[in-house]
Every structure is written in C-alpha cells, then in structure tokens.
mmCIF file of C-alpha atoms and ligand atoms in Angstrom:
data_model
loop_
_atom_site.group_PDB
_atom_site.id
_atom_site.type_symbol
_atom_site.label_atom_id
_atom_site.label_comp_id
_atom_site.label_asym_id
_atom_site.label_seq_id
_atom_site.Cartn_x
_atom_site.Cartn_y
_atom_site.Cartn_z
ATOM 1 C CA UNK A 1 91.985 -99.489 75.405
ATOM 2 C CA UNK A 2 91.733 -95.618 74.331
ATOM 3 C CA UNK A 3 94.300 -94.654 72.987
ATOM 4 C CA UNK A 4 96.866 -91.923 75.178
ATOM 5 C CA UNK A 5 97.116 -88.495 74.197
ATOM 6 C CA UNK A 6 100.470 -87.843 72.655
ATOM 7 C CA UNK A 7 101.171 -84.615 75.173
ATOM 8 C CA UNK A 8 99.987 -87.119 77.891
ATOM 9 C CA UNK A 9 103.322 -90.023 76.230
ATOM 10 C CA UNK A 10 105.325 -86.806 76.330
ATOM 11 C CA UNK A 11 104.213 -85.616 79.809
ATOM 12 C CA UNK A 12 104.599 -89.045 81.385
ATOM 13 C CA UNK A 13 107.959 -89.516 79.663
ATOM 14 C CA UNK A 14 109.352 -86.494 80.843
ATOM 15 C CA UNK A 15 108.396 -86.748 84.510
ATOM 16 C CA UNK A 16 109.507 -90.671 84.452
ATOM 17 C CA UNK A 17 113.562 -88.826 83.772
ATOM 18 C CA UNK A 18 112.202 -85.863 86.199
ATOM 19 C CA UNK A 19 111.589 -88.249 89.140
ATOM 20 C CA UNK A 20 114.741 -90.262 88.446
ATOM 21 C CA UNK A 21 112.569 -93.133 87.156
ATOM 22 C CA UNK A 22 114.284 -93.523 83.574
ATOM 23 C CA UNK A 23 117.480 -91.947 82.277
ATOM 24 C CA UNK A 24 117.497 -89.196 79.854
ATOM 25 C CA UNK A 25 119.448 -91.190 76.922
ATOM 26 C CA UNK A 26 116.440 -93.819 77.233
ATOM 27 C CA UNK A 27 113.206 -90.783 77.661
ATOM 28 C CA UNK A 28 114.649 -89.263 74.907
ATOM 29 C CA UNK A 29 114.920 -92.509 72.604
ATOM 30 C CA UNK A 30 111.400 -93.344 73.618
ATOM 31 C CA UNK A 31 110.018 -90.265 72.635
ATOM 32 C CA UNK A 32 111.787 -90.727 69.026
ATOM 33 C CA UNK A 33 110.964 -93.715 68.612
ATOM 34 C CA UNK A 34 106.854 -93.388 70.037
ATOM 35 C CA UNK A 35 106.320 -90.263 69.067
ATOM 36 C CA UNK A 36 108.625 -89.846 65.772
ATOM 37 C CA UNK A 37 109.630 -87.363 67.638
ATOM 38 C CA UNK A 38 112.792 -85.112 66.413
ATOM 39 C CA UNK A 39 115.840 -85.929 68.412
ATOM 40 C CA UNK A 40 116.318 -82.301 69.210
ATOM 41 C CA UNK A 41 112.700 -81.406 70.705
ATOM 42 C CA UNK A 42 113.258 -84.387 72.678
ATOM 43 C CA UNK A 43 116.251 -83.560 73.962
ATOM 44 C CA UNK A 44 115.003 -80.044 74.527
ATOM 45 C CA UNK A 45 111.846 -80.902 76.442
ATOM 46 C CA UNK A 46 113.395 -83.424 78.641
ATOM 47 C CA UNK A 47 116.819 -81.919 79.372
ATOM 48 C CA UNK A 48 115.708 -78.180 79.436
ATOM 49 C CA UNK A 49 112.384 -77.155 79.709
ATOM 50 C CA UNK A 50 110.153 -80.011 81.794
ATOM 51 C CA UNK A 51 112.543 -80.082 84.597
ATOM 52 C CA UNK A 52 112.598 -76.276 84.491
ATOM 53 C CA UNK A 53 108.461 -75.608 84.487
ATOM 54 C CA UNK A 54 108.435 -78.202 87.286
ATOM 55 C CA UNK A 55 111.196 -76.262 89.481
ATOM 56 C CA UNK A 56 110.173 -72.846 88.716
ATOM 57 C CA UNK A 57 113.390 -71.689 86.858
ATOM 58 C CA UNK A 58 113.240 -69.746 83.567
ATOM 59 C CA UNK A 59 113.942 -71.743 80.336
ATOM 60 C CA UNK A 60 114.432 -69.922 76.736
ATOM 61 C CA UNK A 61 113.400 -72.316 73.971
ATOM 62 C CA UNK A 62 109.634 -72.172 73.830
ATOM 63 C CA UNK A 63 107.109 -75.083 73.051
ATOM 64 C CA UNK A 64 103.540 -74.769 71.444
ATOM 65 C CA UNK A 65 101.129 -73.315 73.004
ATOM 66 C CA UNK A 66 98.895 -76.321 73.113
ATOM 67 C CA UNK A 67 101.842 -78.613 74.804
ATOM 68 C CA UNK A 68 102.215 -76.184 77.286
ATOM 69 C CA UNK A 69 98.558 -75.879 78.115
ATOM 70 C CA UNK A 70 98.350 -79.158 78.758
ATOM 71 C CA UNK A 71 101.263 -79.938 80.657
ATOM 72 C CA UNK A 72 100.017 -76.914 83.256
ATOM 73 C CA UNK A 73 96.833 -79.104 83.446
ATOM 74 C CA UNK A 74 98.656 -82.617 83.706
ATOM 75 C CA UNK A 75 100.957 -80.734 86.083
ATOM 76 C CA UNK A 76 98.030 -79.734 88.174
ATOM 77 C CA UNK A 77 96.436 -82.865 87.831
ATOM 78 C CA UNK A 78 99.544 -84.955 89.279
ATOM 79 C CA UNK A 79 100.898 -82.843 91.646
ATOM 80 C CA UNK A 80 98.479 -79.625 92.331
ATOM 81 C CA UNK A 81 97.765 -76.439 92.989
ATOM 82 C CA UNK A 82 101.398 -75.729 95.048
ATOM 83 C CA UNK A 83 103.305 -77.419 92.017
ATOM 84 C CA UNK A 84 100.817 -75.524 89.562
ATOM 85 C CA UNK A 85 101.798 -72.075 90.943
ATOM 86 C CA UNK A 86 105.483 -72.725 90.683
ATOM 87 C CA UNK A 87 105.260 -73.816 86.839
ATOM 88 C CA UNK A 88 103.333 -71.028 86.399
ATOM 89 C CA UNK A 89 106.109 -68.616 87.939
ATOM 90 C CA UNK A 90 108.704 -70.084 85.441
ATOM 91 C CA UNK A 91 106.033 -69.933 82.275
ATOM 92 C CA UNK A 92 105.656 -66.299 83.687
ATOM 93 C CA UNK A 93 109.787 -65.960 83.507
ATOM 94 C CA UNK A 94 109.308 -67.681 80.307
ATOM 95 C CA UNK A 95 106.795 -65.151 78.666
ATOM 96 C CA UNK A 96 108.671 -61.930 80.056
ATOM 97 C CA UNK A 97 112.177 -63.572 77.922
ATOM 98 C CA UNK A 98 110.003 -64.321 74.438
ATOM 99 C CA UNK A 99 108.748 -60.980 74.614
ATOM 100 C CA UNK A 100 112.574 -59.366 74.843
ATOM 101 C CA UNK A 101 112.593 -61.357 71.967
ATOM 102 C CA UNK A 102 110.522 -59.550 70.303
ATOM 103 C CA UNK A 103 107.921 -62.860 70.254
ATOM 104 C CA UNK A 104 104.445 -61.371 71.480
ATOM 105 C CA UNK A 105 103.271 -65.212 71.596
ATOM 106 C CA UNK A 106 99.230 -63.596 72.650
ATOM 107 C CA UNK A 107 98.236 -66.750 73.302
ATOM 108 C CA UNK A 108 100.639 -68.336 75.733
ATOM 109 C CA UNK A 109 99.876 -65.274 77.848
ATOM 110 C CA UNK A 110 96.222 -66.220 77.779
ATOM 111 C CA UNK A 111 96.577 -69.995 79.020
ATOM 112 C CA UNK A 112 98.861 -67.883 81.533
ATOM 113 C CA UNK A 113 96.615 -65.516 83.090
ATOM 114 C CA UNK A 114 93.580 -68.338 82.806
ATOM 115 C CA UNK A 115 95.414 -70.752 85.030
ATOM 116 C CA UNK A 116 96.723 -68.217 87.408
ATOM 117 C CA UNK A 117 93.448 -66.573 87.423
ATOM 118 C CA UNK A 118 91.792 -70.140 88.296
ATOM 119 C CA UNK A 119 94.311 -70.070 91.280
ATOM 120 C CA UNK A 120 92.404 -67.546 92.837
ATOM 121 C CA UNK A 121 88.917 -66.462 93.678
ATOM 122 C CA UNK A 122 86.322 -66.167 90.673
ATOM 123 C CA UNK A 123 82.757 -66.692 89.779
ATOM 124 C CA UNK A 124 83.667 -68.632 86.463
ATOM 125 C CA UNK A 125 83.808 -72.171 86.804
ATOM 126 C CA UNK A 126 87.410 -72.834 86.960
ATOM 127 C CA UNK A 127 89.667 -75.897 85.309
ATOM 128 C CA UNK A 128 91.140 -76.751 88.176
ATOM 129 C CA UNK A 129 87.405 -76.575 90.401
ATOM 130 C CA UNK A 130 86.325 -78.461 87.457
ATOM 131 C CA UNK A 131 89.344 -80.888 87.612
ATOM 132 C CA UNK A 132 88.718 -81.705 91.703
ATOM 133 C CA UNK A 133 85.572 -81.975 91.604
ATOM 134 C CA UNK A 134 85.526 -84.501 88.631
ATOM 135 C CA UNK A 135 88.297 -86.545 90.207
ATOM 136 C CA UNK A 136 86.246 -86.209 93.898
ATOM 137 C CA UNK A 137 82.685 -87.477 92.055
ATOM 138 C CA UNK A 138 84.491 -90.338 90.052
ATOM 139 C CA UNK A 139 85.797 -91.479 93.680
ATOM 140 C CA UNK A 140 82.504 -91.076 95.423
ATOM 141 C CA UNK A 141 79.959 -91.718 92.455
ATOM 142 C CA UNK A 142 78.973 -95.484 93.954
ATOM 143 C CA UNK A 143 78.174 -94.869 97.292
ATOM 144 C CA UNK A 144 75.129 -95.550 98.089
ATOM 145 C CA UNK A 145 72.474 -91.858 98.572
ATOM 146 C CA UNK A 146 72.647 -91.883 101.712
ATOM 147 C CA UNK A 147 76.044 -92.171 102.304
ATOM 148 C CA UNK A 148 76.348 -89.511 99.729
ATOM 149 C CA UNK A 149 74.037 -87.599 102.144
ATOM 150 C CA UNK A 150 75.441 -87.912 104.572
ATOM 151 C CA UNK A 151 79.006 -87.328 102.954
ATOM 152 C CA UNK A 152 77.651 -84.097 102.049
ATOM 153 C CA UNK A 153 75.921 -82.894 105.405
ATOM 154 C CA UNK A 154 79.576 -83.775 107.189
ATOM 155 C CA UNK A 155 81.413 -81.647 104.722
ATOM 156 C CA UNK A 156 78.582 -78.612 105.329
ATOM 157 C CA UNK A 157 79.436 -78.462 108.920
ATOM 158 C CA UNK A 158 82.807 -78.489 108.813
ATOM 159 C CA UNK A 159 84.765 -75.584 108.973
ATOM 160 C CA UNK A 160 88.093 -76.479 107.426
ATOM 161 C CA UNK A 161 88.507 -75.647 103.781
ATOM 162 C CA UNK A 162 90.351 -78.259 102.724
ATOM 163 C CA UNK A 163 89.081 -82.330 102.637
ATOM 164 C CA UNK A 164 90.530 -85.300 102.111
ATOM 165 C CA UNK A 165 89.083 -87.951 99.545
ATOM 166 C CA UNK A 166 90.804 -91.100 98.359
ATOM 167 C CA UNK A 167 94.177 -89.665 100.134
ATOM 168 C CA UNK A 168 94.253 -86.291 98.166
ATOM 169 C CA UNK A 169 93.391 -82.641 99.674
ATOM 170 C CA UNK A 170 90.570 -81.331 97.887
ATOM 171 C CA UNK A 171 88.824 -77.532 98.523
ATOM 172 C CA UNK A 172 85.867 -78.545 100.782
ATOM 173 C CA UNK A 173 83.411 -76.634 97.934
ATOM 174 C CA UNK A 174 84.730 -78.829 95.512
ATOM 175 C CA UNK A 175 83.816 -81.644 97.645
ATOM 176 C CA UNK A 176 80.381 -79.987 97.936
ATOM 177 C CA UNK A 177 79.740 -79.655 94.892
ATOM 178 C CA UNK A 178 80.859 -82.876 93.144
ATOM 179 C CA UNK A 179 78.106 -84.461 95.839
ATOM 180 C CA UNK A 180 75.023 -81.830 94.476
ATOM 181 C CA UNK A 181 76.598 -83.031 91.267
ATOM 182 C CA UNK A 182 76.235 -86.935 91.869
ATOM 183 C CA UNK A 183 73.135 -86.416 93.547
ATOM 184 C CA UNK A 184 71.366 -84.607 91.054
ATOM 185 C CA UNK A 185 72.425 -86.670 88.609
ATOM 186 C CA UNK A 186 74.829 -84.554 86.079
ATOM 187 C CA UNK A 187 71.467 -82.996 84.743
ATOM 188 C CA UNK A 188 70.734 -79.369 83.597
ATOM 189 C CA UNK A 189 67.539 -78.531 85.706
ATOM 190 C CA UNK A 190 66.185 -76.350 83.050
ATOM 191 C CA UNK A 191 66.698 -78.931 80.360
ATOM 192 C CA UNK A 192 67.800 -82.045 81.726
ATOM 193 C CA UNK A 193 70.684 -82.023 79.182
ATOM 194 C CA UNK A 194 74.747 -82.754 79.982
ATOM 195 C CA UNK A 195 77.523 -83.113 77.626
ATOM 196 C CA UNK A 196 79.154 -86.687 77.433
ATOM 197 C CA UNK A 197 82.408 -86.483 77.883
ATOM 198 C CA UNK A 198 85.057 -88.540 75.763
ATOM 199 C CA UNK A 199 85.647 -90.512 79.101
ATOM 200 C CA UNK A 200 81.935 -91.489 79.205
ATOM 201 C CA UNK A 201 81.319 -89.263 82.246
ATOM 202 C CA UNK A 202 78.977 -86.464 82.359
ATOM 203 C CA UNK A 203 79.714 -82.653 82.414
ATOM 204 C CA UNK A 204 77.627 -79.917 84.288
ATOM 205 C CA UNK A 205 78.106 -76.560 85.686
ATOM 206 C CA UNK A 206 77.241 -75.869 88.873
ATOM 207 C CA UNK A 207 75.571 -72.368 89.174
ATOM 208 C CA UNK A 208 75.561 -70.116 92.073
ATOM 209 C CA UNK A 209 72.380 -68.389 92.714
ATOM 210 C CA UNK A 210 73.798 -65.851 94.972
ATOM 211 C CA UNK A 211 77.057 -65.397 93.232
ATOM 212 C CA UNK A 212 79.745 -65.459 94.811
ATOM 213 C CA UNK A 213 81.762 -61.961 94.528
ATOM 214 C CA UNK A 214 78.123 -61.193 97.158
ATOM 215 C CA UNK A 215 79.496 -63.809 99.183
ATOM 216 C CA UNK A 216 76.873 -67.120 97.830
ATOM 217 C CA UNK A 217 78.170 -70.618 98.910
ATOM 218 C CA UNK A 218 78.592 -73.944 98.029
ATOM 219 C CA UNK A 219 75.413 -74.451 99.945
ATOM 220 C CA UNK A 220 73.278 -77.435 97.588
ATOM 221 C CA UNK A 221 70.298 -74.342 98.344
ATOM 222 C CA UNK A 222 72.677 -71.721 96.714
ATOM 223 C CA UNK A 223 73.669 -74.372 93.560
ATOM 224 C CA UNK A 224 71.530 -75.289 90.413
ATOM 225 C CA UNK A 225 72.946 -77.317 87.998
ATOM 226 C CA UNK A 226 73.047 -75.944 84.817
ATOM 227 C CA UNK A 227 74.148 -76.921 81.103
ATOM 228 C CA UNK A 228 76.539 -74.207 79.587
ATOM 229 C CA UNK A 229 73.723 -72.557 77.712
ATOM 230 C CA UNK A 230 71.378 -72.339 80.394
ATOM 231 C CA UNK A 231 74.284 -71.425 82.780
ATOM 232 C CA UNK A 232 75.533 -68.486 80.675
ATOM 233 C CA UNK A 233 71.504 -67.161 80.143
ATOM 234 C CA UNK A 234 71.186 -67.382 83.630
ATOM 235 C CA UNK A 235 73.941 -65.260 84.523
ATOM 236 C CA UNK A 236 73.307 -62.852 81.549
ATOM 237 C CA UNK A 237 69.449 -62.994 81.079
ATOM 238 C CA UNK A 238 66.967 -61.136 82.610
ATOM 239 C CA UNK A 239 66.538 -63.126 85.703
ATOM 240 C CA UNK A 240 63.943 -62.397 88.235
ATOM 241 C CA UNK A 241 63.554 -64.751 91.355
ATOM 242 C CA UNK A 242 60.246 -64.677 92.298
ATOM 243 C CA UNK A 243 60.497 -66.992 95.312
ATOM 244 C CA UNK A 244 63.837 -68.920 97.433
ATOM 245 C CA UNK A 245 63.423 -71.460 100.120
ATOM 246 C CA UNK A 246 65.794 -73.844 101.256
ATOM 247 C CA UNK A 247 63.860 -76.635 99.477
ATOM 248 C CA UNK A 248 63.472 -74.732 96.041
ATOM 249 C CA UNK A 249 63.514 -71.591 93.400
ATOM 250 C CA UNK A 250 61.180 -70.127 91.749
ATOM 251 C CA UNK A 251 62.154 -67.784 88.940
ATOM 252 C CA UNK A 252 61.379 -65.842 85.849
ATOM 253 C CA UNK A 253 64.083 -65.821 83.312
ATOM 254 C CA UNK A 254 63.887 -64.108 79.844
ATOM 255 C CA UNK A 255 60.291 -64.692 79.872
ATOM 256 C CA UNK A 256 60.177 -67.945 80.762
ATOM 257 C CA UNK A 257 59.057 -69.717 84.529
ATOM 258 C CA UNK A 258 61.104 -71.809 86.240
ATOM 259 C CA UNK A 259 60.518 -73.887 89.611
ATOM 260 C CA UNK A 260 63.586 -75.811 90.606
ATOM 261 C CA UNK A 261 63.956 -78.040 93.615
ATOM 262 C CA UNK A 262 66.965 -77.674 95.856
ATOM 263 C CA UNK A 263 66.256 -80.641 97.792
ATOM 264 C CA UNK A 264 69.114 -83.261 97.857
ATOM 265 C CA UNK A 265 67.094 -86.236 99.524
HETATM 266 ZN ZN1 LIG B 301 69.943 -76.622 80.059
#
C-alpha cells in the first residue's frame, strides 16, 4: 500500500477531533507518536488552528506554508468549494495579523490569492477544475463509449451548471470535460504525450480554442487536449487557425501544421 502523505496523517487526524470522531488528548498523542511530532505543534494544530481554518475564525500562530497549502486542497477535496471559501476567509484574517507582525510571509499570500483566484472565473486551468474533473473521470473512466457518449451529450443539453456524479455536485464543465478527457484518451493531440501521475492516472490539459474571457465553452468542438508544453505554445505562439468545423481544426502554429479531430465518436 503507498504510503500516506504526512500532511494527509495530520489532516485526517485533525478533522477525526474536528468532527467529534476522536478526542483531542488521543489526536494529539497520535500525532506524537506517528508523526514524532512535537507535543506543542500538535497541540497547536488541533486545538487552535484546524478547527479555526475550518470555521472561518482568525488564528495567530502560523504553520508552513506547504501544510497550509495542502490542507486548503484536502479541505477542498473533502468538503468543497463552500468550505474552501470560508478557510480561505480565516487564512485571509490570518495573513492581515502576520503582517501587523511585521511577518511579510510572500508566499502564504500566493497559495492565497491562487486558491481564491481558482474560486472564480479564469482561463488557467484551475486546482480545483483540475481536482473535479479528476475525481468525475476516475468515477466514470469504465463505462463503456457509448455510455460515455451519451453521458456527455446529456450534460451538453442541460442547462443547469451544476451535476451530480457518484453523489457529489460537480460544475457541469468539469463534467464535460473529464468525458473529452476519457474519451480522448488523456493524450496531447499534438504529441500524444501525458504525464503519469504518482497515482498511475494520466494528466492533460484541456485547451480552449476560443478562450474563454471571449466567451469559448466546454463544448468537446471548443477543447483540444493538450500536454503543458504544447498547451502553453498554443496560447503564447503564433497561432493561426486556418480552418474550424465541428468535426475538426486545422491550424498553423509557430510554423508548424496541425489538423486535429474534434470528433468524440
Ligand atoms: Zn504535446
């Protein structure tokens, strides 16, 4: 069995006291004892801080950087976006007190602004798009292609934005695009290339061709999936689309000619 990220042992711990599930004499000895953890951080995390980021309160004693950043993601991850905003309000308190302080932390203000900014509208693929639509594809990855098809024809029509998969509400474009995703088979269609994740699953972006800030959707004739480098020349490059049909593109990019399909079946 892999083994469990240590921020994931503290995470976990910390919302077992947080949901009333262990005390906080027994999360703090387990986090001592698994983690070697000093008593006081322990004490601090678990007594102070956790419940504190989870309620939306301000907390003084600060935590690395790299704990925090993952606990917004874990927090995100478990709970979601409504939970996500509300730790983010109390990181936000938290950053404003440091900086009385006279502590600048740079860095904390970054993972800040980059969730808060993924809670909103943005061309960038986001962590948390990234999250749903990894958790929507591992759900739906075995259906059979048509199903997928189908799956993905159902969620075009529909007009609500929000979908439910495996009992969890999901953005319908996340939904959308995890199915271009499974159906084109995690594959950059410049290169063919992905990037294995430690997991074992695939990673691909999924590029808008009209982008969206001029209004392009999660339409599979508006996506490409791209790897990172070919994403990023995409965007930047000198692009020129030569031809756009609802079955494929046909562009010139930094020299090079390109003729992608943008069939799904
Ligand atoms: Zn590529």
């Amino acid at each position: 069995m892999a083994e469990l990220n240590p921020n994931r042992i503290i995470f976990d711990t910390a919302k077992k006291v947080y949901e009333g599930n262990l005390s906080k004499n027994d999360g703090i000895n387990s986090l001592v004892m698994e983690l070697n953890m000093n008593r006081g951080s322990a004490q601090m995390i678990i007594v102070q801080i956790f419940p504190k980021l989870l309620n939306g309160d301000q907390f003084t004693r600060t935590l690395s950087v790299d704990l925090f950043n993952s606990f917004l993601r874990f927090i995100f991850e478990d709970y979601g976006a409504e939970r996500l905003k509300i730790s983010l309000s109390a990181l936000k308190l938290h950053i404003d007190y440091i900086k009385e302080k006279g502590d600048a932390k740079i860095k904390l203000r970054k993972i800040y602004l980059r969730y808060l900014n993924d809670l909103s509208v943005n061309d960038e693929p986001s962590i948390v798009d990234e999250i749903e639509q990894d958790e929507i594809a591992n759900h739906l990855k075995h259906r059979t292609k048509s199903v997928l098809i189908d799956e993905l024809k159902n969620s075009e029509i529909s007009s609500s934005e929000k979908v439910t998969v495996n009992h969890k509400t999901y953005k319908r474009n996340n939904k959308i695009v995890a199915l271009i995703k499974i159906l084109r088979d995690f594959k950059c269609q410049i290169c063919g290339q992905f990037i294995l994740k430690r997991d074992g699953s695939k990673y691909i972006e999924a590029a808008h061709i009209v982008p969206k800030h001029k209004k392009g959707n999660e339409d599979p004739k508006n996506i490409i999936l791209l790897c990172p480098n070919h994403h990023k020349e995409f965007d930047l490059g000198n692009c020129e689309i030569t031809k756009h049909t609802y079955n494929e593109i046909k562009f010139n990019l930094n020299g090079n000619q390109y003729l992608l399909s943008l069939a799904i079946d």
